[in-house]
XYZ file of C-alpha atoms in Angstrom:
637
model
C -20.196 -21.507 3.358
C -22.597 -24.109 1.115
C -24.075 -22.714 -2.633
C -26.940 -21.940 -0.760
C -25.336 -19.471 1.758
C -23.664 -18.214 -1.301
C -27.365 -17.605 -2.865
C -28.427 -16.405 0.640
C -25.527 -13.616 0.718
C -26.441 -12.222 -2.756
C -29.736 -11.849 -1.526
C -28.779 -9.743 0.951
C -27.364 -6.925 -1.482
C -29.481 -4.224 -3.058
C -30.555 -4.707 -6.536
C -28.011 -2.901 -8.244
C -25.279 -4.160 -5.544
C -26.454 -7.855 -6.834
C -26.925 -6.683 -10.705
C -22.863 -6.328 -10.286
C -22.082 -9.413 -8.494
C -24.073 -11.047 -10.679
C -22.239 -9.658 -14.051
C -20.688 -12.805 -16.137
C -19.096 -11.806 -19.077
C -17.649 -8.431 -20.779
C -16.035 -5.324 -19.404
C -17.970 -3.438 -16.590
C -16.780 -0.258 -14.830
C -18.915 0.038 -11.261
C -18.629 3.303 -9.750
C -19.168 2.860 -6.045
C -19.119 5.958 -4.087
C -17.309 5.754 -0.629
C -19.259 3.407 2.289
C -21.177 1.758 -1.287
C -20.335 -1.872 -0.405
C -17.725 -2.237 -2.911
C -15.854 -4.860 -1.392
C -19.210 -6.959 -0.499
C -19.643 -6.762 -4.059
C -16.456 -7.958 -5.161
C -16.071 -10.567 -3.024
C -19.752 -12.107 -3.452
C -19.007 -12.023 -7.206
C -15.925 -14.332 -6.868
C -17.742 -16.495 -4.921
C -20.495 -16.651 -7.125
C -18.036 -17.146 -10.301
C -16.614 -20.198 -8.445
C -19.727 -21.952 -6.865
C -21.170 -21.240 -10.306
C -18.764 -22.839 -12.417
C -17.588 -26.052 -9.382
C -17.192 -28.402 -12.544
C -14.914 -25.728 -14.273
C -10.755 -25.416 -13.731
C -10.276 -21.634 -14.537
C -8.805 -18.923 -11.813
C -10.245 -15.833 -10.888
C -7.365 -12.656 -10.767
C -8.355 -9.938 -8.541
C -6.353 -6.821 -7.705
C -6.214 -4.239 -5.307
C -3.395 -1.954 -4.213
C -2.308 -2.685 -0.495
C -1.953 -5.600 0.944
C -4.268 -4.990 3.722
C -7.254 -5.010 0.997
C -6.457 -7.881 -0.451
C -5.835 -9.956 2.854
C -9.596 -8.785 3.568
C -10.949 -9.350 0.179
C -9.421 -13.259 0.747
C -10.526 -13.631 3.847
C -14.011 -12.832 3.159
C -14.065 -14.990 -0.030
C -12.421 -17.940 1.883
C -15.527 -17.504 4.656
C -17.916 -17.605 1.557
C -15.811 -20.694 -0.477
C -13.196 -21.928 1.859
C -13.396 -25.157 -0.482
C -12.945 -23.114 -3.604
C -10.511 -20.161 -2.497
C -7.713 -21.514 -4.444
C -9.062 -20.916 -7.527
C -8.542 -17.183 -6.864
C -5.341 -14.964 -6.810
C -5.925 -12.409 -4.836
C -2.921 -9.717 -4.138
C -1.471 -6.651 -5.423
C -0.064 -5.103 -8.911
C 3.181 -5.677 -7.386
C 2.687 -8.867 -5.724
C 1.057 -10.443 -9.062
C 3.989 -9.011 -11.079
C 6.208 -10.591 -8.336
C 4.613 -13.806 -9.040
C 5.223 -13.364 -13.134
C 8.593 -12.481 -12.702
C 9.245 -15.516 -10.256
C 7.949 -17.871 -12.982
C 9.333 -16.175 -16.206
C 11.344 -13.549 -14.976
C 15.202 -15.809 -16.337
C 13.802 -14.601 -20.022
C 15.281 -10.984 -18.502
C 18.116 -12.578 -16.437
C 15.879 -12.697 -13.647
C 16.428 -15.526 -11.226
C 13.414 -16.548 -9.350
C 14.921 -15.842 -5.897
C 15.376 -12.231 -6.558
C 15.231 -10.085 -3.111
C 13.425 -6.555 -3.450
C 15.064 -3.712 -2.133
C 11.918 -1.762 -0.503
C 14.067 0.718 1.423
C 15.666 3.729 0.041
C 18.719 3.584 1.984
C 19.404 -0.018 0.859
C 18.820 0.965 -2.803
C 21.029 4.173 -2.163
C 23.965 2.249 -0.935
C 23.146 -0.649 -4.189
C 23.692 2.363 -6.204
C 26.783 4.129 -4.926
C 28.468 0.972 -4.798
C 27.691 0.838 -8.513
C 28.856 4.226 -9.585
C 32.143 4.057 -7.325
C 32.650 0.417 -9.702
C 31.779 2.331 -12.957
C 33.638 5.582 -12.025
C 36.770 3.384 -11.218
C 36.570 2.073 -14.312
C 36.839 5.100 -15.995
C 32.956 6.273 -16.644
C 32.061 9.477 -16.257
C 29.817 9.573 -12.928
C 30.852 9.675 -9.476
C 29.658 8.808 -6.416
C 27.458 11.690 -6.046
C 25.049 11.163 -9.038
C 23.540 8.714 -6.145
C 21.324 12.137 -6.243
C 19.657 10.970 -9.566
C 17.758 8.390 -7.784
C 14.870 9.781 -7.275
C 14.738 10.584 -11.151
C 15.678 7.634 -12.501
C 12.257 6.142 -10.479
C 10.234 8.803 -12.212
C 11.473 7.555 -15.554
C 11.065 4.288 -14.490
C 7.582 4.516 -13.109
C 6.839 5.719 -16.551
C 7.881 2.406 -18.169
C 11.201 4.454 -19.771
C 14.265 2.405 -19.694
C 17.918 3.830 -19.633
C 17.676 3.913 -23.789
C 14.679 5.778 -23.990
C 15.887 8.786 -21.798
C 18.001 10.660 -24.672
C 15.501 9.855 -27.521
C 12.487 10.800 -25.519
C 13.972 14.217 -23.683
C 15.967 15.158 -26.660
C 16.710 18.973 -24.967
C 17.410 17.837 -21.877
C 21.045 18.765 -20.577
C 21.372 15.917 -18.559
C 20.028 13.131 -20.692
C 22.642 11.302 -21.284
C 24.331 11.410 -17.939
C 21.007 10.162 -16.493
C 20.824 7.057 -19.186
C 24.034 6.452 -17.936
C 23.246 6.396 -14.539
C 20.246 4.976 -14.802
C 22.141 1.803 -17.103
C 24.562 1.446 -13.965
C 21.680 1.173 -11.063
C 19.973 -1.217 -12.744
C 23.407 -3.418 -13.955
C 23.620 -3.254 -10.254
C 20.178 -4.683 -9.609
C 20.998 -7.332 -12.048
C 24.442 -7.992 -10.372
C 22.913 -9.135 -7.314
C 19.437 -10.296 -8.781
C 17.253 -7.774 -6.716
C 14.283 -5.503 -8.145
C 12.830 -2.350 -6.256
C 9.359 -1.849 -6.214
C 9.281 0.338 -9.920
C 11.120 -2.852 -10.998
C 8.194 -5.161 -10.674
C 5.810 -3.388 -12.678
C 8.755 -2.385 -15.015
C 9.741 -5.834 -15.874
C 6.512 -7.362 -16.093
C 5.709 -5.190 -18.698
C 9.144 -5.612 -20.491
C 8.516 -9.676 -19.884
C 5.300 -8.949 -21.935
C 6.404 -7.106 -24.833
C 9.280 -9.203 -25.719
C 7.888 -12.575 -24.982
C 4.014 -12.058 -25.626
C 3.252 -15.927 -25.555
C 4.244 -16.158 -22.026
C 1.773 -13.530 -21.278
C -1.244 -15.468 -23.139
C -1.413 -18.188 -20.302
C -2.308 -15.782 -17.874
C -5.243 -14.770 -20.239
C -6.251 -18.687 -20.445
C -5.680 -19.091 -16.539
C -7.586 -16.515 -15.279
C -10.804 -15.954 -16.898
C -12.267 -13.415 -14.864
C -10.254 -10.270 -13.937
C -11.413 -8.242 -10.825
C -9.650 -4.734 -10.296
C -10.459 -2.694 -6.696
C -9.607 1.218 -6.700
C -9.516 1.125 -9.939
C -9.206 5.184 -9.612
C -5.680 4.816 -8.404
C -3.962 3.086 -11.193
C -1.297 5.044 -12.790
C -0.219 4.832 -16.420
C 2.370 2.263 -16.203
C -0.342 0.190 -14.152
C -2.598 0.549 -16.855
C -0.590 -0.278 -19.726
C 0.568 -3.193 -17.671
C -3.176 -4.222 -17.827
C -3.740 -3.483 -21.524
C -0.766 -5.325 -22.206
C -1.533 -8.521 -20.087
C -5.213 -7.931 -21.709
C -4.244 -8.078 -25.162
C -6.522 -7.786 -28.329
C -8.825 -9.847 -27.183
C -9.546 -10.233 -23.158
C -12.433 -8.242 -22.273
C -13.637 -9.643 -18.696
C -12.227 -7.313 -16.913
C -14.351 -5.858 -13.795
C -13.522 -3.050 -12.405
C -14.669 -0.832 -9.510
C -13.868 2.971 -8.910
C -14.588 5.990 -7.794
C -13.435 9.474 -9.889
C -14.677 11.272 -6.528
C -11.676 9.315 -4.856
C -8.538 10.227 -6.813
C -5.798 11.454 -4.431
C -2.758 9.622 -5.953
C -2.147 12.135 -8.959
C 0.853 12.480 -7.525
C 1.759 9.132 -8.464
C -0.055 9.129 -12.151
C -3.540 8.520 -10.847
C -5.494 10.329 -13.702
C -9.157 10.393 -14.486
C -8.201 9.702 -17.913
C -6.970 6.165 -17.132
C -11.125 5.657 -16.531
C -12.088 7.509 -19.866
C -9.197 4.935 -21.546
C -10.940 1.962 -20.129
C -14.212 3.002 -21.013
C -12.909 3.400 -24.845
C -10.270 0.854 -25.099
C -12.235 -2.044 -23.255
C -15.921 -0.835 -24.902
C -17.231 -0.824 -21.172
C -20.570 -0.617 -19.599
C -20.964 1.414 -16.457
C -22.804 0.658 -13.575
C -23.062 3.210 -10.604
C -23.493 2.209 -7.193
C -24.249 5.769 -5.481
C -26.146 4.576 -2.044
C -23.823 5.211 1.424
C -24.256 2.905 3.649
C -21.881 4.463 6.427
C -22.452 7.820 6.899
C -24.829 10.326 8.692
C -27.140 11.786 5.900
C -25.717 15.446 6.945
C -22.199 13.856 5.825
C -23.460 12.546 2.984
C -25.104 15.887 1.866
C -22.041 18.303 2.711
C -19.944 15.474 0.592
C -22.309 15.676 -2.089
C -21.938 19.769 -2.161
C -18.792 20.035 -1.978
C -17.573 17.595 -4.607
C -20.289 19.159 -7.284
C -17.567 21.798 -7.437
C -15.233 19.524 -9.200
C -15.283 19.298 -13.490
C -12.744 16.269 -14.206
C -15.746 13.397 -12.803
C -17.888 11.469 -14.826
C -20.596 13.432 -16.849
C -23.694 11.167 -15.867
C -21.777 10.844 -12.001
C -24.908 9.972 -9.535
C -24.886 12.373 -5.909
C -24.460 10.271 -3.049
C -27.736 8.691 -1.177
C -27.734 8.645 2.424
C -28.669 4.536 2.610
C -28.617 4.327 6.663
C -31.452 5.036 9.060
C -30.191 4.661 12.767
C -27.244 6.694 14.302
C -25.902 6.977 17.916
C -26.190 10.796 18.004
C -28.516 13.382 17.003
C -28.524 15.327 13.615
C -27.324 18.265 15.329
C -24.028 16.436 16.452
C -23.356 14.136 13.811
C -21.451 17.465 12.400
C -19.770 19.970 14.217
C -17.219 22.788 13.442
C -15.184 23.843 15.959
C -12.960 27.535 15.324
C -9.481 28.639 17.036
C -7.191 31.260 17.775
C -3.973 29.369 16.595
C -3.042 25.741 15.703
C -2.012 25.403 19.055
C -5.110 25.889 20.711
C -6.962 24.055 17.931
C -4.637 20.926 18.807
C -5.199 21.450 22.289
C -9.226 21.967 21.802
C -9.515 19.056 19.644
C -7.208 17.079 22.105
C -9.279 18.356 25.055
C -12.584 16.919 23.141
C -11.177 13.374 22.324
C -10.155 13.456 26.141
C -13.865 13.060 27.138
C -14.487 10.002 24.949
C -15.207 6.494 26.856
C -11.628 4.035 26.012
C -14.079 1.720 23.808
C -14.501 5.104 21.952
C -11.230 6.131 21.443
C -10.188 2.614 19.240
C -12.565 3.997 16.948
C -11.614 7.425 16.209
C -9.492 8.855 13.863
C -7.604 12.404 13.592
C -7.171 13.350 9.909
C -4.986 15.872 8.714
C -3.322 16.870 5.724
C -0.059 17.002 6.404
C 2.615 14.553 8.814
C 3.299 18.213 10.994
C -0.232 18.598 11.490
C -0.568 15.038 13.293
C 2.543 15.579 15.217
C 1.112 18.250 16.694
C -1.926 16.836 17.297
C 0.154 13.663 19.171
C 1.523 16.316 21.211
C -1.550 17.681 22.466
C -3.356 14.047 23.025
C -0.508 12.955 25.105
C -0.420 16.168 27.326
C -4.115 15.000 28.233
C -2.861 11.517 28.217
C -4.817 10.168 25.410
C -3.289 7.101 23.777
C -2.591 7.835 20.255
C -0.452 6.677 16.878
C 0.215 8.306 13.959
C -0.762 5.686 11.064
C 2.073 5.500 8.701
C 3.945 2.524 6.682
C 7.205 0.896 8.272
C 9.256 -0.987 5.989
C 11.640 -1.793 8.378
C 11.225 -3.556 11.709
C 12.132 -1.486 14.901
C 14.138 -3.795 16.568
C 17.273 -5.624 16.854
C 15.977 -8.481 17.226
C 13.501 -8.763 14.382
C 16.037 -6.927 11.777
C 18.417 -10.259 12.801
C 15.625 -12.623 12.447
C 14.821 -11.155 8.875
C 18.293 -11.259 7.999
C 18.782 -14.899 8.963
C 16.104 -15.963 6.447
C 17.076 -13.622 4.136
C 20.470 -14.913 4.360
C 19.447 -18.528 4.285
C 17.642 -18.018 1.154
C 20.754 -15.960 -0.305
C 23.700 -17.821 1.038
C 26.231 -15.444 -1.033
C 24.561 -11.936 -0.518
C 27.213 -9.685 0.932
C 24.445 -7.166 1.107
C 22.565 -8.793 4.435
C 25.946 -9.334 5.995
C 26.065 -6.243 7.996
C 22.064 -6.629 9.250
C 22.765 -10.023 10.142
C 26.270 -9.148 12.185
C 25.166 -5.678 13.581
C 21.642 -6.782 14.703
C 22.817 -9.651 16.530
C 25.818 -8.181 18.365
C 23.660 -5.470 19.847
C 20.838 -8.141 20.864
C 23.467 -10.494 22.313
C 26.031 -7.763 23.585
C 29.035 -9.324 21.255
C 31.603 -7.387 19.008
C 31.515 -9.467 15.811
C 33.513 -7.502 12.781
C 31.397 -7.815 9.693
C 34.905 -7.383 7.914
C 36.037 -10.745 9.520
C 32.998 -12.445 8.506
C 33.386 -11.523 4.911
C 36.973 -12.328 4.663
C 36.577 -15.899 6.082
C 33.291 -16.561 4.099
C 35.416 -15.532 1.255
C 38.223 -17.033 2.009
C 36.873 -20.490 2.671
C 33.772 -20.419 0.279
C 31.127 -21.089 2.592
C 27.869 -19.239 3.282
C 28.014 -15.775 5.479
C 25.824 -17.473 7.191
C 27.442 -20.426 8.355
C 30.975 -18.274 8.832
C 29.032 -16.111 11.130
C 28.124 -18.807 12.884
C 31.435 -20.452 13.252
C 32.695 -16.420 14.567
C 30.646 -16.105 17.318
C 30.093 -19.377 18.471
C 32.266 -19.269 21.550
C 30.788 -15.894 22.573
C 26.934 -16.254 23.003
C 25.358 -17.752 26.026
C 21.525 -17.990 26.977
C 18.570 -16.913 24.878
C 21.689 -15.716 22.487
C 22.531 -18.920 22.247
C 19.356 -20.476 21.439
C 18.832 -18.270 19.053
C 22.147 -19.002 17.506
C 21.349 -22.553 17.110
C 18.375 -21.749 15.722
C 20.375 -19.967 13.010
C 22.424 -23.180 12.860
C 19.668 -25.392 12.052
C 18.176 -22.940 9.122
C 21.952 -22.777 7.413
C 21.651 -26.852 7.194
C 17.779 -26.807 5.973
C 16.203 -22.952 4.473
C 13.043 -24.983 4.308
C 12.398 -25.327 8.234
C 12.149 -21.403 8.188
C 9.248 -21.797 10.320
C 10.950 -24.038 13.426
C 13.267 -21.196 13.579
C 11.005 -18.495 13.543
C 9.255 -20.565 16.102
C 12.264 -21.189 18.191
C 12.954 -17.386 17.598
C 9.627 -16.362 19.408
C 10.037 -18.717 22.246
C 13.252 -16.577 23.072
C 11.801 -12.964 22.490
C 8.522 -14.008 24.103
C 6.160 -11.124 24.308
C 8.687 -8.219 24.794
C 8.744 -6.250 27.573
C 8.289 -2.520 28.739
C 11.978 -2.044 28.897
C 12.007 -3.241 24.829
C 9.333 -1.497 23.648
C 10.480 -1.654 20.141
C 10.533 -5.307 20.412
C 7.373 -5.534 21.776
C 5.951 -3.495 19.196
C 8.090 -5.865 16.231
C 6.295 -9.205 18.491
C 2.539 -7.763 17.381
C 3.731 -6.600 14.274
C 5.431 -10.393 13.398
C 2.482 -12.263 14.558
C 0.287 -10.248 12.274
C 2.417 -10.026 8.901
C 3.204 -14.079 10.131
C -0.919 -14.720 9.830
C -1.978 -12.287 6.817
C 1.092 -14.039 4.685
C -0.233 -17.700 5.126
C -3.539 -16.684 4.873
C -2.974 -14.859 1.747
C -0.694 -17.254 -0.039
C -1.120 -20.569 1.736
C 0.658 -22.570 4.427
C 3.022 -24.285 2.272
C 4.268 -21.063 1.048
C 8.055 -21.498 0.757
C 11.282 -19.353 1.840
C 11.131 -16.976 -1.136
C 7.622 -16.403 -1.829
C 7.342 -15.344 2.126
C 10.482 -13.176 2.062
C 8.644 -11.536 -0.967
C 5.753 -11.298 0.901
C 7.615 -9.819 3.908
C 9.003 -7.292 1.891
C 6.311 -5.910 0.012
C 4.096 -5.486 3.191
C 4.507 -2.617 6.243
C 5.861 -4.011 9.985
C 3.434 -1.822 11.420
C 1.739 -3.151 14.336
C -2.148 -2.630 14.349
C -2.964 -0.302 17.391
C -3.207 -1.122 20.920
C -7.265 -0.881 21.957
C -8.085 2.434 23.432
C -5.706 4.181 21.323
C -6.944 7.256 18.895
C -5.662 6.778 15.448
C -3.919 10.005 13.480
C -3.594 9.727 10.047
C -2.923 11.414 6.542
C -5.682 11.386 4.411
C -4.000 8.972 2.054
C -3.340 6.375 5.097
C -7.317 6.919 6.115
C -8.140 5.833 2.293
C -10.300 2.727 2.574
C -11.104 2.634 5.945
C -13.868 4.099 8.517
C -14.331 5.168 11.570
C -16.746 5.738 14.466
C -16.156 9.270 14.602
C -13.703 11.420 12.601
C -12.139 14.502 13.258
C -10.378 16.524 10.197
C -8.278 19.124 11.730
C -6.408 22.100 9.615
C -9.250 23.120 7.457
C -7.748 26.275 6.770
C -6.943 28.183 3.309
C -3.068 27.141 2.668
C -3.488 24.334 5.108
C -6.167 22.177 3.253
C -6.157 23.417 0.145
C -2.451 23.567 0.411
C -0.439 26.257 -0.256
C 1.117 24.624 -3.546
C -2.992 24.047 -4.876
C -3.889 27.550 -4.533
C -0.651 28.633 -6.244
C -1.776 26.328 -9.385
C -4.904 28.050 -9.041
C -8.833 27.711 -8.017
C -9.713 25.872 -11.494
C -6.177 23.783 -11.360
C -6.282 19.532 -11.370
C -4.023 20.219 -8.248
C -7.010 22.322 -6.672
C -9.749 19.280 -7.581
C -7.521 16.697 -5.646
C -7.289 18.914 -2.793
C -11.074 19.045 -2.842
C -11.526 15.135 -3.031
C -8.937 14.821 -0.214
C -11.692 16.963 1.954
C -14.089 14.036 0.675
C -12.163 11.404 1.057
C -11.326 12.599 4.472
C -15.077 13.382 5.884
C -16.706 10.192 4.332
C -14.040 8.056 6.956
C -17.239 8.784 9.224
C -19.712 5.999 10.521
C -21.470 8.175 13.339
C -19.741 11.722 13.899
C -17.318 14.119 11.974
C -15.843 17.332 13.547
C -14.389 19.428 11.670
C -11.839 22.721 13.278
C -9.907 25.237 11.831
C -7.848 28.326 13.169
C -7.372 32.200 12.138
C -3.849 31.533 12.324
C -1.243 29.031 11.688
C 2.531 29.153 12.693
C 1.830 32.927 13.051
C 0.576 33.581 9.749
C -3.085 34.600 9.138
C -5.505 32.247 7.032
C -9.055 32.124 6.171
C -11.356 29.470 7.143
C -11.044 26.654 4.099
C -13.043 27.064 0.642
C -13.994 23.627 1.459
C -16.236 24.402 4.489
C -17.660 27.217 2.517
C -18.874 24.937 -0.343
C -19.732 22.107 2.366
C -21.849 24.973 4.413
C -22.577 27.849 2.105
C -25.392 29.295 4.797
C -22.018 29.807 7.253
C -20.883 32.689 4.570
C -24.619 34.445 4.769
């Protein structure tokens, strides 16, 4: 896109959107309601900053919370300014911290080729190994102390080190034991040159505290910072941002909506928005116009969220910005009542079954819990409606792709014993052979060769056909890891598109192709194997739904998305709002978050919103959700 086209794109924004997109120096908080076009504003601002500084070398940093959002932002910026997009670093908080640690982590004894443990099973196995070894050396711990891992995670997510535990929690009976176990876990991560998700934020923060001069280069390199979904920042992420900015850097442009804070359980808080306004002395700009939802939905959303107290005092209500819709007004919001939760699931499934195949692809069922979605899944299957439950997937389903990713990891880290079990076990299933993990480890350690090279020697006489083609490709990979793209291509040629007899492989082929494309588009085609593996570990392995498939999703997974038709189910007391929030009280922060959950759910729709509830759930009588009465007070009359 030429500079003239960027100017034309800016001209298509509303006056208030354009004011945000053309903001130059100084801190600004943009309060953007659902459907306000925030991504359009963010990407237009990046394009405008780049085109207005063609003769300059500074870069732009844009951080968001999901890889999907980052990929979308980068794609839009690239369509605007393909020749300048490399000056924009667009990614997640975690991926940016990983970049920092790959460049400077050596100062914390973190080597650049560190691995990221994204699965709990791997982290527990690592922790158990460390506990077992420590117990053998006389430490007062046992393998059973692996149960402390969630507690360690909470401490690390608050940027507390093992040395901080007894100081911060002096009255806690088990503080010393937790501190010891935490140290063992961290030492084991260091021994394997590994990090977990919380480590990325934690270690980047520690680096900045210990070596502030290293962090100063980021303020000099990136002249403008943009933070998307700022309301989702937890305390650690906000402290990281403040540390990175230092005392003087103030070009921090934050986009947020205090009515969409639904990650309170992860530390997201309205207080972080207030802290940003105070710490950075930021100005505020509001984008209240909703260009997504029908006016009746916008009105209901305004009535609902007005019951919350913890929101910006002068927050303006949403304004409906669209005029043309598919359905008549009396069909844009519908409320269905059922006798039981089983009848609710069957009734909503029957309603969805009336839709065309094209409509199914743009239809979502939103529930508060996974159990609600599973009941809906069964009901949709009963009426032969294709559906999928949207969820993050940290590993591939098929043995083929588990082996492929293990090969890449083993090529990157030839002496990493943790990968050998997956490498050997998954290929045994693919090739129908019986290779011993213990034999591979023993021979490798006796010979000093890599595990991958040793494994290839062990299996060489036992494979044929497609399995031999895979082994040959792995042999070439073991000789030159930089040729990993050639290895991937050879494997995909063997796998083909999968077949109906192996649905896991079929799904993984789709997921891999999308992942590979997204990673190369986001990080560049020249990306090295270590960084490729980093991105692979940070991303969900879930494939995109097939055409004609209904999406079933929790509120948290639905955030940031939109659908033509939305069915919000389970609008009953103790379901939405949850029993736990009711126990906390009507005016509690937990109840306010539940209300924001409902607000987020209903504002996902572009055309039609269906709300449903039942009189009984699991045999227990339930009243209609208070949120229904708040949205539609006339219903109580």
